[in-house]
Coordinates of C-alpha atoms in Angstrom, one line a residue:
M59 CA 49.2 -63.4 -10.0
K60 CA 50.8 -64.9 -6.6
K61 CA 47.7 -66.2 -5.4
L62 CA 47.5 -69.4 -7.8
F63 CA 51.4 -69.7 -8.1
I64 CA 51.2 -69.7 -4.6
L65 CA 49.2 -72.6 -4.3
V66 CA 50.9 -74.4 -7.7
C67 CA 53.9 -73.8 -6.6
L68 CA 54.7 -72.4 -3.5
A69 CA 58.6 -73.3 -3.4
F70 CA 58.8 -70.7 -5.8
T71 CA 57.4 -68.7 -4.4
L72 CA 59.8 -68.5 -1.2
T73 CA 62.7 -68.9 -4.3
A74 CA 61.3 -65.2 -5.8
M75 CA 61.5 -63.5 -2.6
A76 CA 64.5 -65.2 -2.0
Q77 CA 65.7 -63.0 -5.0
A78 CA 64.2 -60.3 -5.4
P79 CA 65.6 -57.2 -2.4
Q80 CA 62.4 -55.3 -1.0
A81 CA 62.5 -51.8 0.1
Q82 CA 62.7 -51.5 3.6
Q83 CA 58.7 -49.5 5.3
E84 CA 60.0 -47.7 8.3
I85 CA 57.1 -49.1 10.3
P86 CA 55.3 -46.6 12.2
K87 CA 55.0 -46.0 15.8
S88 CA 50.7 -46.7 17.5
S89 CA 51.4 -43.3 19.2
D90 CA 51.2 -42.0 15.8
I91 CA 47.8 -42.6 14.9
T92 CA 44.9 -41.7 15.9
F93 CA 41.1 -41.7 16.1
D94 CA 38.2 -40.8 17.0
T95 CA 36.6 -43.1 19.8
G96 CA 33.0 -42.3 19.0
A97 CA 33.4 -43.8 15.4
A98 CA 36.0 -46.5 16.1
S99 CA 32.9 -47.5 18.7
Y100 CA 30.0 -47.2 16.6
A101 CA 31.6 -49.1 13.5
I102 CA 32.5 -51.7 15.7
G103 CA 28.7 -52.2 17.5
Y104 CA 27.7 -51.7 13.4
R105 CA 29.7 -54.8 12.3
M106 CA 29.1 -56.4 15.8
G107 CA 24.4 -55.9 14.6
L108 CA 25.5 -56.8 10.6
Q109 CA 26.7 -60.1 12.2
A110 CA 23.5 -60.0 13.8
A111 CA 21.0 -59.4 11.2
G112 CA 22.5 -61.9 8.4
R113 CA 21.5 -64.4 11.5
E114 CA 17.7 -63.0 11.3
G115 CA 14.9 -65.6 11.0
S116 CA 17.6 -68.4 12.1
D117 CA 17.5 -70.8 15.1
F118 CA 20.6 -68.6 15.4
A119 CA 19.0 -64.9 15.7
L120 CA 20.3 -63.0 19.0
D121 CA 18.4 -61.4 21.3
I122 CA 20.1 -57.3 20.5
D123 CA 18.6 -56.0 24.0
Q124 CA 20.1 -58.8 26.0
A125 CA 23.4 -58.8 23.5
V126 CA 23.7 -55.3 24.2
K127 CA 23.0 -56.0 28.5
G128 CA 25.8 -58.6 27.9
L129 CA 28.0 -55.5 26.3
R130 CA 27.2 -52.9 28.4
E131 CA 27.9 -55.0 31.6
A132 CA 31.0 -56.8 30.9
A133 CA 32.0 -53.5 29.6
S134 CA 31.6 -51.8 33.4
K135 CA 32.5 -55.0 35.2
T136 CA 29.3 -55.4 36.5
E137 CA 28.2 -58.7 37.8
P138 CA 26.7 -60.7 35.3
S139 CA 23.2 -61.6 35.2
V140 CA 23.8 -64.4 33.5
S141 CA 25.4 -67.3 35.4
R142 CA 29.1 -67.5 34.3
E143 CA 28.6 -71.2 34.2
M144 CA 25.3 -70.6 31.8
M145 CA 27.4 -68.3 30.0
T146 CA 30.0 -70.8 29.4
A147 CA 27.1 -73.9 28.2
E148 CA 24.7 -72.1 26.7
Y149 CA 27.3 -69.9 24.5
G150 CA 29.1 -73.7 23.5
K151 CA 25.4 -74.2 22.0
Y152 CA 25.0 -71.8 20.1
Q153 CA 29.0 -72.5 19.0
Q154 CA 28.3 -76.5 18.3
K155 CA 25.1 -76.1 16.8
L156 CA 26.0 -73.3 14.1
Q157 CA 29.5 -75.7 13.2
L158 CA 27.5 -77.8 12.9
Y159 CA 24.8 -75.7 10.5
Q160 CA 28.2 -74.6 9.0
R161 CA 29.8 -78.0 8.0
E162 CA 26.7 -79.2 6.7
E163 CA 25.9 -76.2 4.4
Y164 CA 29.3 -77.1 3.0
M165 CA 28.5 -80.7 2.3
E166 CA 25.5 -79.7 0.4
L167 CA 27.6 -77.2 -1.5
A168 CA 29.7 -80.0 -2.1
D169 CA 27.8 -82.6 -3.4
K170 CA 25.9 -80.2 -5.3
N171 CA 28.9 -79.1 -7.6
Q172 CA 30.0 -82.6 -7.2
T173 CA 26.4 -83.5 -9.5
R174 CA 27.2 -80.1 -11.5
S175 CA 30.9 -81.5 -12.8
D176 CA 29.8 -85.3 -13.4
D177 CA 27.0 -83.8 -15.5
F178 CA 29.6 -81.5 -16.9
L179 CA 33.1 -83.6 -17.4
A180 CA 30.3 -86.2 -19.4
Q181 CA 29.0 -83.8 -21.9
N182 CA 32.3 -82.6 -22.7
R183 CA 33.9 -86.1 -23.3
G184 CA 31.6 -86.6 -26.1
K185 CA 33.1 -82.7 -27.3
T186 CA 35.4 -82.4 -31.0
G187 CA 39.1 -83.3 -29.9
I188 CA 38.5 -84.1 -26.3
K189 CA 41.1 -86.8 -24.6
E190 CA 40.4 -88.6 -21.6
L191 CA 43.1 -89.6 -18.9
A192 CA 42.7 -92.8 -16.9
S193 CA 42.4 -90.4 -14.5
G194 CA 39.1 -88.4 -15.5
I195 CA 41.5 -85.8 -17.1
Q196 CA 39.6 -84.4 -19.6
Y197 CA 42.0 -82.1 -22.5
R198 CA 42.5 -81.1 -26.1
V199 CA 45.1 -79.9 -27.6
I200 CA 44.1 -75.8 -29.8
E201 CA 47.9 -75.5 -31.1
A202 CA 50.8 -78.4 -30.6
G203 CA 55.0 -77.5 -30.6
A204 CA 58.0 -79.0 -31.3
G205 CA 59.9 -78.8 -28.5
K206 CA 60.5 -81.8 -25.8
N207 CA 59.0 -83.2 -22.7
A208 CA 59.6 -81.9 -19.3
S209 CA 61.8 -84.4 -17.0
L210 CA 61.3 -83.9 -13.4
D211 CA 65.4 -81.9 -13.2
D212 CA 63.6 -79.5 -14.9
T213 CA 62.1 -75.9 -14.6
V214 CA 58.4 -75.1 -17.7
S215 CA 57.8 -71.0 -18.2
V216 CA 53.7 -71.3 -18.1
H217 CA 51.2 -68.4 -19.7
F218 CA 47.4 -70.0 -18.0
S219 CA 44.2 -69.0 -16.6
G220 CA 42.1 -70.7 -14.6
K221 CA 38.4 -70.3 -14.9
L222 CA 35.4 -72.3 -13.0
I223 CA 32.5 -73.7 -15.2
G224 CA 29.4 -71.4 -15.7
T225 CA 26.4 -71.9 -12.9
E226 CA 23.3 -72.0 -14.9
V227 CA 25.0 -72.8 -18.0
F228 CA 28.7 -74.6 -18.3
D229 CA 30.7 -73.5 -21.0
N230 CA 29.8 -69.6 -19.1
Y231 CA 33.3 -70.0 -17.5
Q232 CA 34.2 -67.8 -15.2
E233 CA 38.5 -66.8 -14.9
F234 CA 39.0 -66.6 -11.5
D235 CA 43.1 -66.5 -12.0
S236 CA 45.3 -65.9 -15.7
T237 CA 49.2 -64.9 -16.2
Y238 CA 47.4 -63.2 -19.3
K239 CA 46.8 -60.2 -17.6
N240 CA 49.8 -59.4 -16.7
G241 CA 52.3 -60.7 -18.9
Q242 CA 53.7 -62.5 -16.7
P243 CA 54.5 -66.7 -17.2
L244 CA 54.5 -68.5 -13.8
E245 CA 58.0 -70.6 -13.6
M246 CA 57.6 -74.2 -11.7
D247 CA 60.5 -76.6 -10.6
M248 CA 58.6 -79.8 -11.9
K249 CA 59.2 -81.7 -9.1
Q250 CA 57.5 -78.9 -7.4
I251 CA 54.2 -79.0 -8.7
G252 CA 51.2 -79.2 -6.7
M253 CA 48.0 -79.7 -7.8
L254 CA 47.3 -83.1 -9.4
G255 CA 46.1 -82.2 -12.5
W256 CA 49.0 -80.1 -13.0
R257 CA 51.8 -82.5 -12.2
E258 CA 49.8 -85.6 -14.7
I259 CA 49.6 -83.0 -17.2
I260 CA 53.2 -80.5 -17.6
P261 CA 54.6 -83.6 -17.9
M262 CA 53.0 -84.4 -20.9
M263 CA 52.8 -81.5 -23.1
K264 CA 55.5 -80.5 -25.6
A265 CA 57.5 -76.3 -24.8
G266 CA 55.2 -74.4 -27.1
D267 CA 51.8 -76.6 -26.2
K268 CA 48.3 -74.9 -25.6
W269 CA 46.5 -77.2 -24.1
Q270 CA 42.2 -76.8 -22.7
V271 CA 42.4 -79.0 -19.6
F272 CA 39.4 -80.2 -17.9
L273 CA 40.0 -81.2 -14.0
P274 CA 37.5 -83.6 -11.9
P275 CA 37.8 -81.9 -9.2
E276 CA 40.1 -84.8 -7.2
M277 CA 42.5 -84.1 -9.8
G278 CA 42.2 -80.1 -8.4
Y279 CA 41.3 -78.9 -5.2
G280 CA 39.0 -81.9 -3.8
V281 CA 36.2 -81.2 -1.5
K282 CA 38.4 -78.7 0.6
G283 CA 38.2 -76.4 -2.0
Q284 CA 40.1 -72.9 -2.1
P285 CA 39.0 -68.9 -2.3
P286 CA 37.5 -69.0 -4.6
I287 CA 37.1 -72.0 -5.8
G288 CA 34.4 -74.4 -4.5
P289 CA 34.7 -77.7 -2.8
N290 CA 34.4 -80.2 -5.8
E291 CA 34.3 -77.3 -8.4
V292 CA 36.0 -78.5 -12.1
L293 CA 38.7 -76.5 -13.0
V294 CA 39.7 -75.4 -16.8
F295 CA 42.9 -74.0 -17.5
D296 CA 44.4 -72.8 -20.9
V297 CA 47.8 -73.8 -20.6
H298 CA 50.7 -72.6 -23.2
L299 CA 53.9 -74.3 -22.2
L300 CA 57.0 -71.8 -23.6
E301 CA 59.4 -73.3 -22.0
I302 CA 61.3 -75.8 -20.4
K303 CA 65.1 -74.3 -18.6

């Protein structure tokens, strides 16, 4: 479960790497690897074609004939049919337009997700057992533990599963990570917890507690997201605080 572990507590990853020696693997030499030039060349062209096909019908559709012509002229080192000045200018404008378009699409998705997140939290607020903090974090206690609370000097061991709310039906949660799958709990130094939501919730929990936690976007990954988590997504965590060390 290194993915979310890195997101939540990078420092622990570095510590684990230092403590767990890895077997040395011999790195092959480039001369040991052979390939079919024709097939590899075709694969490169095919991948370029897939990218071009994805832009068909948009403002970014490519003229395939011109693209192949440019490829041939560059590969044969002949004088380009289009001046270098024009290539630089037009390619620059193409890239600028594409970047702006991608940003606009991303922000449109961020706005859509923010609305969904707000709607979900508003509905969730009225459900049985839900409590809400000033930060907007919502939680419910599934099982109360009898242990102590963790301090900043402690290391905690937790099991968790992280989920996203459903696209059509909010409660159709989609799991993106879980320590339960391999039975290996996550250990975190309290000082190294990076996610704002976890930084607030974990000290509130006692050893043995099982909580379901709902983090608003700003307490999770915000507008930046963290694939597969999109921008402005609510994060739902089932957290079991196993022990405090």
